[in-house]
């Protein structure tokens, strides 16, 4: 039998994003040269939500891009099932911008490695920062997040699922034990 | 979802789901070609051999660019500069290439079925880039991709294919693909250029241009293969063009938002008048742009990662 536990509800997600928005502004001293890039698919919706929050706080319109990292994955060679390739859409130059990468769950760090390689192909950002809703540990690369919604220590046999209104019809973070 | 076979030999062998997978993947690849650094690392360390036994600019260049933008190493072999001139057979050429362990072989050959034979002989992925008058699957895929991009869908459209249907691998692949995807396909050309039992492929046949293009959404003009004029299948180019050249008068019979396609190379003034080829209805160069994306998608789906 599979065990499920809700570790974050809709209000929790919203509060975390609000805090992250303020932290982004604090760390970058405003919104100058700032842009957001969401990693498909979960990160895209979170980036859009962060943009709304930043806009309502500072009253400026930040550019938001969408990044699909499939073509940069290091496990394509090994993957049995080929992931469906999604569209990348970054309709602005990254040269000299402060880029905040947004993803839902930070795990091994391999997705972020791929995302950084992809970003560098688009230009030379001034800096890249990382915002994630959940950091579940188990890093396999020297990567850390600058902005974290929740640190969630987990075992490797558990899966952490971020469900969002935009794709799942509900806002919650669930931890499932696959070992049963 | 992935492709069932290791090869792309024809549209006939592809399911509707597979065609949709290829078209959706290709749509995502469009963006790579618009970047300043037009390269992704996906096929690093993979080798693609382009084996062309017939002349080609578009298809060969398109495959080469597609491979390079995915970081694969691409090698071009054309019949005139290979050991084929010394009398090596296709099978021997293929076995020798296989021994150098490439990952995919793209082949164009004047004999129908040549890619199919290779696919049985070697373990590599074979992509048919045109075999005789049989199939040209990547052309049909890029055509369907372009139609979908411009019209939003392929299903429910009326598509007229005009010209030398009998000798056209582009026509055959498009008929397979478009009918599978739910288009109504009309073919037209001089009687000598229409295969007798073509209607069995599920198309409507006309012998004149006016009837064929009436109220259609898409007109696909085929190249009159000048090299076949010696075969005397039509009296003269002038006669052909007076009956079957698409021009600004007869195009009015089609729908107002009709789109004109051509697989290239075009014979200006023979099957298509220059003002139509360069005019607002023409999406001929969009086809070429999308061709790179379709070929990137195929290489990615066939040799990107394990099968």
Short mmCIF file of C-alpha atoms in Angstrom, two decimals:
data_model
loop_
_atom_site.label_atom_id
_atom_site.label_comp_id
_atom_site.label_asym_id
_atom_site.label_seq_id
_atom_site.Cartn_x
_atom_site.Cartn_y
_atom_site.Cartn_z
CA UNK A 1 0.00 0.00 0.00
CA UNK A 2 1.24 3.45 -0.85
CA UNK A 3 1.46 6.03 1.89
CA UNK A 4 0.75 9.64 1.04
CA UNK A 5 1.29 12.65 3.18
CA UNK A 6 0.48 16.26 2.34
CA UNK A 7 3.44 18.33 3.51
CA UNK A 8 2.36 21.70 2.15
CA UNK A 9 -1.10 23.01 1.32
CA UNK A 10 -2.29 25.84 -0.93
CA UNK A 11 -1.77 28.53 1.72
CA UNK A 12 1.67 27.17 2.52
CA UNK A 13 2.72 27.30 -1.13
CA UNK A 14 1.42 30.84 -1.48
CA UNK A 15 3.19 32.07 1.66
CA UNK A 16 6.45 30.46 0.56
CA UNK A 17 6.26 32.14 -2.83
CA UNK A 18 5.51 35.49 -1.20
CA UNK A 19 8.57 35.13 1.03
CA UNK A 20 10.74 34.05 -1.92
CA UNK A 21 9.56 37.09 -3.90
CA UNK A 22 10.69 39.41 -1.09
CA UNK A 23 13.98 37.55 -0.75
CA UNK A 24 14.64 37.90 -4.49
CA UNK A 25 14.08 41.66 -4.21
CA UNK A 26 16.22 41.93 -1.11
CA UNK A 27 19.14 39.96 -2.51
CA UNK A 28 19.10 41.71 -5.89
CA UNK A 29 18.35 45.14 -4.44
CA UNK A 30 15.30 45.62 -6.64
CA UNK A 31 14.33 44.38 -10.07
CA UNK A 32 16.93 46.00 -12.29
CA UNK A 33 18.09 43.59 -15.04
CA UNK A 34 16.13 40.84 -13.32
CA UNK A 35 14.29 38.11 -15.23
CA UNK A 36 12.72 34.77 -14.38
CA UNK A 37 13.14 31.49 -16.25
CA UNK A 38 10.91 28.57 -15.31
CA UNK A 39 11.99 24.99 -15.96
CA UNK A 40 9.35 22.84 -17.62
CA UNK A 41 6.86 22.02 -16.44
CA UNK A 42 6.38 22.78 -12.75
CA UNK A 43 8.86 25.65 -12.69
CA UNK A 44 7.01 27.50 -15.44
CA UNK A 45 3.87 27.95 -13.35
CA UNK A 46 5.87 28.89 -10.26
CA UNK A 47 7.83 31.48 -12.29
CA UNK A 48 4.56 33.01 -13.50
CA UNK A 49 3.29 33.21 -9.91
CA UNK A 50 6.53 34.77 -8.70
CA UNK A 51 6.32 37.32 -11.49
CA UNK A 52 2.81 38.31 -10.35
CA UNK A 53 4.01 38.74 -6.80
CA UNK A 54 7.06 40.76 -7.84
CA UNK A 55 4.87 42.93 -10.05
CA UNK A 56 2.42 43.63 -7.26
CA UNK A 57 5.23 44.49 -4.83
CA UNK A 58 7.43 46.61 -7.10
CA UNK A 59 4.99 47.60 -9.85
CA UNK A 60 7.31 46.54 -12.67
CA UNK A 61 6.80 43.98 -15.40
CA UNK A 62 9.50 41.31 -15.36
CA UNK A 63 10.29 39.17 -18.40
CA UNK A 64 9.58 35.45 -17.91
CA UNK A 65 11.05 32.68 -20.04
CA UNK A 66 10.32 28.98 -20.38
CA UNK A 67 13.12 26.44 -20.54
CA UNK A 68 12.91 22.78 -21.57
CA UNK A 69 16.09 20.99 -20.52
CA UNK A 70 15.47 17.67 -22.32
CA UNK A 71 18.15 18.31 -24.96
CA UNK A 72 20.74 18.95 -22.24
CA UNK A 73 20.02 15.95 -20.00
CA UNK A 74 22.93 13.75 -19.03
CA UNK A 75 20.79 10.61 -18.83
CA UNK A 76 19.30 10.64 -22.36
CA UNK A 77 21.79 7.98 -23.33
CA UNK A 78 20.58 5.77 -20.52
CA UNK A 79 16.91 6.65 -20.38
CA UNK A 80 14.65 3.91 -21.53
CA UNK A 81 11.68 6.11 -22.08
CA UNK A 82 12.36 9.19 -24.12
CA UNK A 83 10.97 12.30 -22.44
CA UNK A 84 8.58 14.35 -24.56
CA UNK A 85 10.37 17.43 -25.83
CA UNK A 86 8.62 20.66 -24.89
CA UNK A 87 9.01 24.15 -26.30
CA UNK A 88 11.65 26.52 -24.99
CA UNK A 89 10.65 30.18 -25.16
CA UNK A 90 13.03 32.87 -23.95
CA UNK A 91 11.95 35.91 -25.99
CA UNK A 92 14.58 38.29 -24.56
CA UNK A 93 18.35 38.49 -24.40
CA UNK A 94 20.06 37.03 -21.34
CA UNK A 95 23.23 39.05 -21.82
CA UNK A 96 24.06 40.91 -18.60
CA UNK A 97 20.81 39.93 -16.95
CA UNK A 98 20.28 38.54 -13.49
CA UNK A 99 18.48 35.29 -14.15
CA UNK A 100 16.40 33.60 -11.48
CA UNK A 101 15.93 29.95 -12.46
CA UNK A 102 12.72 28.55 -11.01
CA UNK A 103 11.94 24.87 -10.44
CA UNK A 104 9.52 22.97 -8.25
CA UNK A 105 11.76 20.36 -6.60
CA UNK A 106 15.54 20.42 -6.14
CA UNK A 107 16.82 16.83 -5.87
CA UNK A 108 20.06 15.52 -7.42
CA UNK A 109 20.90 18.88 -9.01
CA UNK A 110 21.28 17.34 -12.45
CA UNK A 111 18.30 19.23 -13.89
CA UNK A 112 19.84 22.50 -12.71
CA UNK A 113 23.21 21.58 -14.26
CA UNK A 114 21.41 20.99 -17.57
CA UNK A 115 19.44 24.22 -17.19
CA UNK A 116 22.59 26.26 -16.59
CA UNK A 117 24.25 24.78 -19.67
CA UNK A 118 21.17 25.69 -21.68
CA UNK A 119 21.06 29.25 -20.32
CA UNK A 120 24.70 29.82 -21.22
CA UNK A 121 23.85 28.87 -24.81
CA UNK A 122 21.36 31.73 -24.87
CA UNK A 123 23.78 34.40 -23.79
CA UNK A 124 26.00 35.51 -20.94
CA UNK A 125 23.91 36.31 -17.88
CA UNK A 126 25.42 38.56 -15.25
CA UNK A 127 24.48 35.94 -12.68
CA UNK A 128 22.19 32.98 -12.25
CA UNK A 129 20.23 32.37 -9.07
CA UNK A 130 18.06 29.40 -8.19
CA UNK A 131 14.62 29.44 -6.60
CA UNK A 132 12.86 26.17 -5.71
CA UNK A 133 9.68 25.42 -3.83
CA UNK A 134 11.05 22.21 -2.26
CA UNK A 135 14.61 21.15 -1.53
CA UNK A 136 14.52 17.44 -0.79
CA UNK A 137 18.28 16.86 -0.48
CA UNK A 138 20.34 14.03 -2.04
CA UNK A 139 22.50 16.27 -4.20
CA UNK A 140 24.84 14.55 -6.66
CA UNK A 141 26.44 17.76 -7.90
CA UNK A 142 27.82 20.84 -6.10
CA UNK A 143 24.64 22.86 -6.53
CA UNK A 144 22.51 24.74 -3.99
CA UNK A 145 19.45 26.94 -4.14
CA UNK A 146 19.46 30.65 -3.31
CA UNK A 147 15.77 30.73 -2.44
CA UNK A 148 13.99 27.73 -0.91
CA UNK A 149 10.29 27.41 -0.07
CA UNK A 150 10.74 24.41 2.21
CA UNK A 151 13.56 22.07 3.14
CA UNK A 152 12.09 18.60 3.08
CA UNK A 153 14.46 15.84 4.17
CA UNK A 154 13.35 12.73 2.32
CA UNK A 155 14.50 9.18 1.72
CA UNK A 156 15.45 7.98 -1.75
CA UNK A 157 12.45 5.64 -1.75
CA UNK A 158 10.04 8.49 -1.40
CA UNK A 159 8.81 10.67 -4.21
CA UNK A 160 7.97 14.30 -3.74
CA UNK A 161 5.24 15.65 -5.97
CA UNK A 162 4.38 19.31 -6.32
CA UNK A 163 0.81 19.62 -7.55
CA UNK A 164 -0.22 22.97 -8.96
CA UNK A 165 -3.61 24.40 -9.84
CA UNK A 166 -2.48 25.13 -13.41
CA UNK A 167 -1.81 21.49 -14.26
CA UNK A 168 -3.28 19.32 -11.49
CA UNK A 169 -6.27 21.40 -10.40
CA UNK A 170 -4.99 21.56 -6.81
CA UNK A 171 -2.18 23.30 -4.92
CA UNK A 172 -0.33 20.91 -2.63
CA UNK A 173 2.98 19.17 -2.05
CA UNK A 174 2.72 15.43 -1.41
CA UNK A 175 5.32 12.96 -0.25
CA UNK A 176 4.72 9.35 -1.28
CA UNK A 177 6.53 6.25 -0.05
CA UNK A 178 7.18 4.00 -3.05
CA UNK A 179 8.84 1.30 -0.97
CA UNK A 180 5.62 -0.33 0.26
CA UNK B 1 5.60 7.38 -26.50
CA UNK B 2 8.36 6.46 -28.90
CA UNK B 3 8.80 5.25 -32.45
CA UNK B 4 8.18 1.55 -33.03
CA UNK B 5 10.85 0.89 -35.67
CA UNK B 6 14.55 1.66 -35.78
CA UNK B 7 14.12 3.15 -39.25
CA UNK B 8 12.04 5.76 -41.07
CA UNK B 9 11.42 4.11 -44.41
CA UNK B 10 8.08 5.55 -45.43
CA UNK B 11 4.95 7.26 -44.20
CA UNK B 12 3.05 4.09 -45.02
CA UNK B 13 4.70 2.35 -42.05
CA UNK B 14 3.96 5.16 -39.54
CA UNK B 15 0.90 5.30 -37.30
CA UNK B 16 -1.09 8.48 -36.69
CA UNK B 17 0.33 8.61 -33.14
CA UNK B 18 3.88 8.34 -34.45
CA UNK B 19 3.27 11.10 -37.01
CA UNK B 20 1.87 13.33 -34.27
CA UNK B 21 4.86 12.58 -32.03
CA UNK B 22 7.26 13.55 -34.83
CA UNK B 23 5.34 16.75 -35.68
CA UNK B 24 5.09 17.85 -32.03
CA UNK B 25 8.76 17.13 -31.39
CA UNK B 26 9.71 19.01 -34.56
CA UNK B 27 7.68 22.03 -33.46
CA UNK B 28 9.80 22.18 -30.30
CA UNK B 29 13.01 22.07 -32.36
CA UNK B 30 12.11 25.20 -34.38
CA UNK B 31 13.38 27.39 -31.56
CA UNK B 32 16.91 25.91 -31.60
CA UNK B 33 17.48 27.24 -35.13
CA UNK B 34 16.51 30.77 -34.05
CA UNK B 35 19.15 31.01 -31.30
CA UNK B 36 22.37 32.87 -31.62
CA UNK B 37 24.22 29.66 -30.75
CA UNK B 38 22.34 27.22 -32.96
CA UNK B 39 23.49 24.03 -31.29
CA UNK B 40 22.40 21.71 -28.51
CA UNK B 41 24.54 18.88 -27.10
CA UNK B 42 21.92 16.15 -27.47
CA UNK B 43 23.63 13.91 -30.05
CA UNK B 44 27.21 14.47 -28.96
CA UNK B 45 29.35 11.54 -30.06
CA UNK B 46 26.79 10.22 -32.54
CA UNK B 47 27.63 9.84 -36.21
CA UNK B 48 25.22 10.36 -39.08
CA UNK B 49 26.17 9.32 -42.62
CA UNK B 50 24.38 11.00 -45.51
CA UNK B 51 24.59 8.58 -48.43
CA UNK B 52 23.27 10.31 -51.52
CA UNK B 53 23.15 8.45 -54.82
CA UNK B 54 21.00 11.16 -56.45
CA UNK B 55 21.40 14.93 -56.73
CA UNK B 56 20.07 17.00 -53.84
CA UNK B 57 20.58 20.45 -52.35
CA UNK B 58 17.73 20.88 -49.90
CA UNK B 59 17.44 17.43 -48.39
CA UNK B 60 21.14 16.75 -48.00
CA UNK B 61 21.94 20.19 -46.59
CA UNK B 62 18.90 19.99 -44.34
CA UNK B 63 19.98 16.63 -42.90
CA UNK B 64 23.51 17.88 -42.45
CA UNK B 65 22.40 21.03 -40.65
CA UNK B 66 19.95 19.04 -38.52
CA UNK B 67 22.70 16.66 -37.42
CA UNK B 68 25.16 19.46 -36.72
CA UNK B 69 22.69 21.50 -34.68
CA UNK B 70 22.24 18.44 -32.47
CA UNK B 71 26.05 18.10 -32.14
CA UNK B 72 26.21 14.86 -34.15
CA UNK B 73 29.11 14.34 -36.54
CA UNK B 74 27.78 14.28 -40.08
CA UNK B 75 29.52 12.83 -43.08
CA UNK B 76 28.34 13.25 -46.65
CA UNK B 77 28.93 10.68 -49.32
CA UNK B 78 27.72 11.29 -52.84
CA UNK B 79 27.79 8.63 -55.51
CA UNK B 80 30.09 10.55 -57.83
CA UNK B 81 32.90 10.85 -55.28
CA UNK B 82 32.55 7.39 -53.71
CA UNK B 83 33.66 3.89 -54.60
CA UNK B 84 30.34 3.43 -56.35
CA UNK B 85 32.07 4.75 -59.48
CA UNK B 86 34.51 1.87 -59.09
CA UNK B 87 31.63 -0.56 -59.22
CA UNK B 88 31.00 -1.24 -55.54
CA UNK B 89 27.48 -2.52 -54.91
CA UNK B 90 25.08 -0.80 -52.53
CA UNK B 91 25.24 -3.73 -50.14
CA UNK B 92 29.03 -3.65 -49.99
CA UNK B 93 29.04 0.11 -49.49
CA UNK B 94 26.57 -0.27 -46.65
CA UNK B 95 28.48 -3.12 -44.98
CA UNK B 96 31.66 -1.09 -45.08
CA UNK B 97 29.92 1.92 -43.61
CA UNK B 98 28.42 -0.30 -40.93
CA UNK B 99 31.89 -1.50 -40.04
CA UNK B 100 32.80 2.10 -39.14
CA UNK B 101 29.91 2.09 -36.67
CA UNK B 102 27.83 5.18 -37.42
CA UNK B 103 24.50 5.57 -35.61
CA UNK B 104 22.26 6.52 -38.51
CA UNK B 105 22.47 6.31 -42.28
CA UNK B 106 20.40 8.68 -44.40
CA UNK B 107 20.03 7.34 -47.89
CA UNK B 108 18.71 8.66 -51.19
CA UNK B 109 18.69 6.23 -54.07
CA UNK B 110 17.08 6.02 -57.49
CA UNK B 111 15.86 2.48 -56.82
CA UNK B 112 12.62 2.11 -54.90
CA UNK B 113 13.18 -0.10 -51.86
CA UNK B 114 16.92 0.54 -51.53
CA UNK B 115 16.56 1.96 -47.98
CA UNK B 116 14.35 -0.98 -47.02
CA UNK B 117 17.00 -3.43 -48.13
CA UNK B 118 19.66 -1.56 -46.15
CA UNK B 119 17.44 -1.48 -43.08
CA UNK B 120 17.28 -5.28 -43.13
CA UNK B 121 21.02 -5.60 -43.67
CA UNK B 122 22.51 -3.23 -41.10
CA UNK B 123 21.81 -2.58 -37.44
CA UNK B 124 21.94 1.21 -37.76
CA UNK B 125 18.87 3.42 -38.12
CA UNK B 126 18.10 4.04 -41.77
CA UNK B 127 16.27 7.18 -42.85
CA UNK B 128 14.84 7.23 -46.35
CA UNK B 129 15.64 10.56 -48.02
CA UNK B 130 13.87 9.52 -51.22
CA UNK B 131 13.84 6.18 -53.00
CA UNK B 132 12.99 6.27 -56.69
CA UNK B 133 9.34 7.10 -57.28
CA UNK B 134 8.37 5.37 -54.05
CA UNK B 135 8.53 7.50 -50.88
CA UNK B 136 10.12 10.64 -49.46
CA UNK B 137 8.90 10.51 -45.88
CA UNK B 138 10.80 13.48 -44.44
CA UNK B 139 9.35 15.73 -47.15
CA UNK B 140 5.80 14.64 -46.31
CA UNK B 141 6.47 15.16 -42.60
CA UNK B 142 7.77 18.68 -43.14
CA UNK B 143 4.81 19.40 -45.41
CA UNK B 144 2.36 18.22 -42.75
CA UNK B 145 4.24 20.19 -40.11
CA UNK B 146 4.01 23.34 -42.23
CA UNK B 147 0.29 22.81 -42.87
CA UNK B 148 -0.33 22.25 -39.16
CA UNK B 149 1.69 25.33 -38.26
CA UNK B 150 -0.25 27.56 -40.69
CA UNK B 151 -3.75 26.07 -40.44
CA UNK B 152 -3.68 24.73 -36.90
CA UNK B 153 -4.62 21.23 -38.04
CA UNK B 154 -4.16 18.80 -40.90
CA UNK B 155 -7.47 17.03 -40.52
CA UNK B 156 -10.52 18.17 -42.46
CA UNK B 157 -8.54 20.18 -45.03
CA UNK B 158 -8.86 19.90 -48.80
CA UNK B 159 -5.43 19.45 -50.34
CA UNK B 160 -4.76 19.36 -54.09
CA UNK B 161 -1.53 17.78 -55.34
CA UNK B 162 -0.85 18.77 -58.94
CA UNK B 163 1.70 17.52 -61.44
CA UNK B 164 3.49 14.31 -62.31
CA UNK B 165 1.86 12.10 -59.67
CA UNK B 166 3.13 8.88 -61.24
CA UNK B 167 6.81 9.69 -60.85
CA UNK B 168 6.54 11.60 -57.58
CA UNK B 169 7.72 10.12 -54.29
CA UNK B 170 6.68 13.39 -52.65
CA UNK B 171 3.09 12.87 -53.84
CA UNK B 172 3.02 9.25 -52.66
CA UNK B 173 4.33 10.02 -49.17
CA UNK B 174 2.00 12.99 -48.82
CA UNK B 175 -1.00 10.94 -49.92
CA UNK B 176 -0.23 8.32 -47.27
CA UNK B 177 0.32 10.97 -44.61
CA UNK B 178 -2.46 13.42 -45.37
CA UNK B 179 -5.14 10.73 -45.74
CA UNK B 180 -4.00 9.15 -42.44
CA UNK B 181 -4.26 12.53 -40.75
CA UNK B 182 -7.78 13.10 -42.08
CA UNK B 183 -7.29 15.45 -45.03
CA UNK B 184 -9.25 15.14 -48.26
CA UNK B 185 -6.61 14.70 -50.95
CA UNK B 186 -7.17 15.57 -54.61
CA UNK B 187 -4.63 14.73 -57.29
CA UNK B 188 -4.48 16.23 -60.77
CA UNK B 189 -2.22 16.11 -63.80
CA UNK B 190 -2.16 15.02 -67.42
CA UNK B 191 -3.57 11.50 -67.84
CA UNK B 192 -0.10 10.14 -68.63
CA UNK B 193 1.09 11.29 -65.21
CA UNK B 194 -1.72 9.80 -63.12
CA UNK B 195 -1.26 6.16 -62.11
CA UNK B 196 -4.29 4.15 -63.17
CA UNK B 197 -5.29 2.85 -59.76
CA UNK B 198 -4.26 5.88 -57.66
CA UNK B 199 -7.86 6.28 -56.41
CA UNK B 200 -7.28 3.15 -54.33
CA UNK B 201 -5.04 5.27 -52.12
CA UNK B 202 -8.15 7.21 -51.09
CA UNK B 203 -7.77 10.29 -53.30
CA UNK B 204 -10.03 12.08 -55.76
CA UNK B 205 -8.63 12.33 -59.29
CA UNK B 206 -9.08 15.16 -61.80
CA UNK B 207 -7.50 15.71 -65.17
CA UNK B 208 -7.65 19.47 -65.12
CA UNK B 209 -6.30 22.10 -62.78
CA UNK B 210 -9.49 24.17 -62.43
CA UNK B 211 -11.59 21.35 -61.01
CA UNK B 212 -8.79 20.12 -58.79
CA UNK B 213 -8.08 23.38 -56.98
CA UNK B 214 -11.68 24.57 -56.61
CA UNK B 215 -12.24 25.53 -52.95
CA UNK B 216 -9.11 23.81 -51.66
CA UNK B 217 -7.16 24.93 -48.57
CA UNK B 218 -3.75 23.83 -49.83
CA UNK B 219 -2.24 23.48 -53.31
CA UNK B 220 0.89 21.40 -53.57
CA UNK B 221 2.59 21.87 -56.93
CA UNK B 222 5.04 19.19 -58.00
CA UNK B 223 8.16 19.78 -60.01
CA UNK B 224 7.96 18.71 -63.61
CA UNK B 225 10.93 16.41 -63.84
CA UNK B 226 12.64 17.85 -66.89
CA UNK B 227 14.95 14.86 -66.98
CA UNK B 228 11.93 12.76 -67.89
CA UNK B 229 11.03 14.74 -70.96
CA UNK B 230 13.08 12.36 -73.05
CA UNK B 231 10.64 9.66 -72.04
CA UNK B 232 8.01 11.57 -74.06
CA UNK B 233 5.35 11.43 -71.39
CA UNK B 234 4.14 14.88 -72.36
CA UNK B 235 4.31 16.65 -75.71
CA UNK B 236 6.02 19.88 -74.65
CA UNK B 237 6.72 22.01 -71.60
CA UNK B 238 4.75 24.83 -73.15
CA UNK B 239 1.70 22.67 -73.53
CA UNK B 240 2.07 21.42 -69.96
CA UNK B 241 2.34 24.88 -68.54
CA UNK B 242 -0.64 26.19 -70.50
CA UNK B 243 -2.81 23.57 -68.79
CA UNK B 244 -1.20 23.04 -65.40
CA UNK B 245 0.75 26.15 -64.41
CA UNK B 246 -0.57 27.72 -61.23
CA UNK B 247 -0.95 31.46 -61.83
CA UNK B 248 -2.74 34.45 -60.43
CA UNK B 249 -5.86 33.80 -62.52
CA UNK B 250 -6.55 30.19 -61.70
CA UNK B 251 -5.55 30.47 -58.04
CA UNK B 252 -8.74 32.50 -57.48
CA UNK B 253 -10.70 29.26 -57.79
CA UNK B 254 -9.21 28.03 -54.51
CA UNK B 255 -10.23 29.27 -51.08
CA UNK B 256 -9.38 32.85 -50.30
CA UNK B 257 -6.83 31.81 -47.67
CA UNK B 258 -5.27 29.07 -49.81
CA UNK B 259 -1.63 28.24 -49.23
CA UNK B 260 0.73 27.18 -52.01
CA UNK B 261 3.45 24.61 -51.40
CA UNK B 262 6.21 23.13 -53.54
CA UNK B 263 8.87 20.60 -52.56
CA UNK B 264 11.47 22.33 -54.71
CA UNK B 265 13.40 22.82 -56.84
CA UNK B 266 10.84 24.94 -58.69
CA UNK B 267 10.69 25.42 -62.43
CA UNK B 268 9.55 29.02 -62.64
CA UNK B 269 6.92 29.54 -65.33
CA UNK B 270 6.40 25.83 -65.93
CA UNK B 271 4.41 24.42 -63.01
CA UNK B 272 4.21 27.64 -61.03
CA UNK B 273 4.34 31.25 -62.13
CA UNK B 274 6.95 33.44 -60.41
CA UNK B 275 4.36 35.80 -58.91
CA UNK B 276 2.71 32.84 -57.16
CA UNK B 277 6.00 31.28 -56.05
CA UNK B 278 7.09 34.58 -54.50
CA UNK B 279 3.61 35.82 -53.62
CA UNK B 280 1.63 36.02 -50.40
CA UNK B 281 0.06 32.57 -50.72
CA UNK B 282 3.43 30.85 -50.96
CA UNK B 283 4.84 29.01 -47.93
CA UNK B 284 7.59 27.33 -49.93
CA UNK B 285 10.43 28.71 -47.82
CA UNK B 286 8.63 27.90 -44.57
CA UNK B 287 8.70 24.32 -45.78
CA UNK B 288 12.47 24.49 -46.05
CA UNK B 289 12.84 26.00 -42.55
CA UNK B 290 10.59 23.33 -41.07
CA UNK B 291 12.53 20.64 -42.92
CA UNK B 292 15.51 21.17 -40.61
CA UNK B 293 13.28 20.87 -37.53
CA UNK B 294 11.62 17.68 -38.79
CA UNK B 295 14.98 16.07 -39.48
CA UNK B 296 16.28 17.11 -36.06
CA UNK B 297 13.20 15.51 -34.52
CA UNK B 298 13.76 12.26 -36.41
CA UNK B 299 17.43 12.04 -35.49
CA UNK B 300 16.58 12.81 -31.87
CA UNK B 301 13.80 10.23 -31.73
CA UNK B 302 15.80 7.53 -33.51
CA UNK B 303 19.31 7.86 -32.07
CA UNK B 304 19.01 10.26 -29.11
CA UNK B 305 19.50 7.83 -26.26
CA UNK B 306 18.88 4.12 -26.19
CA UNK B 307 16.10 2.52 -28.11
#
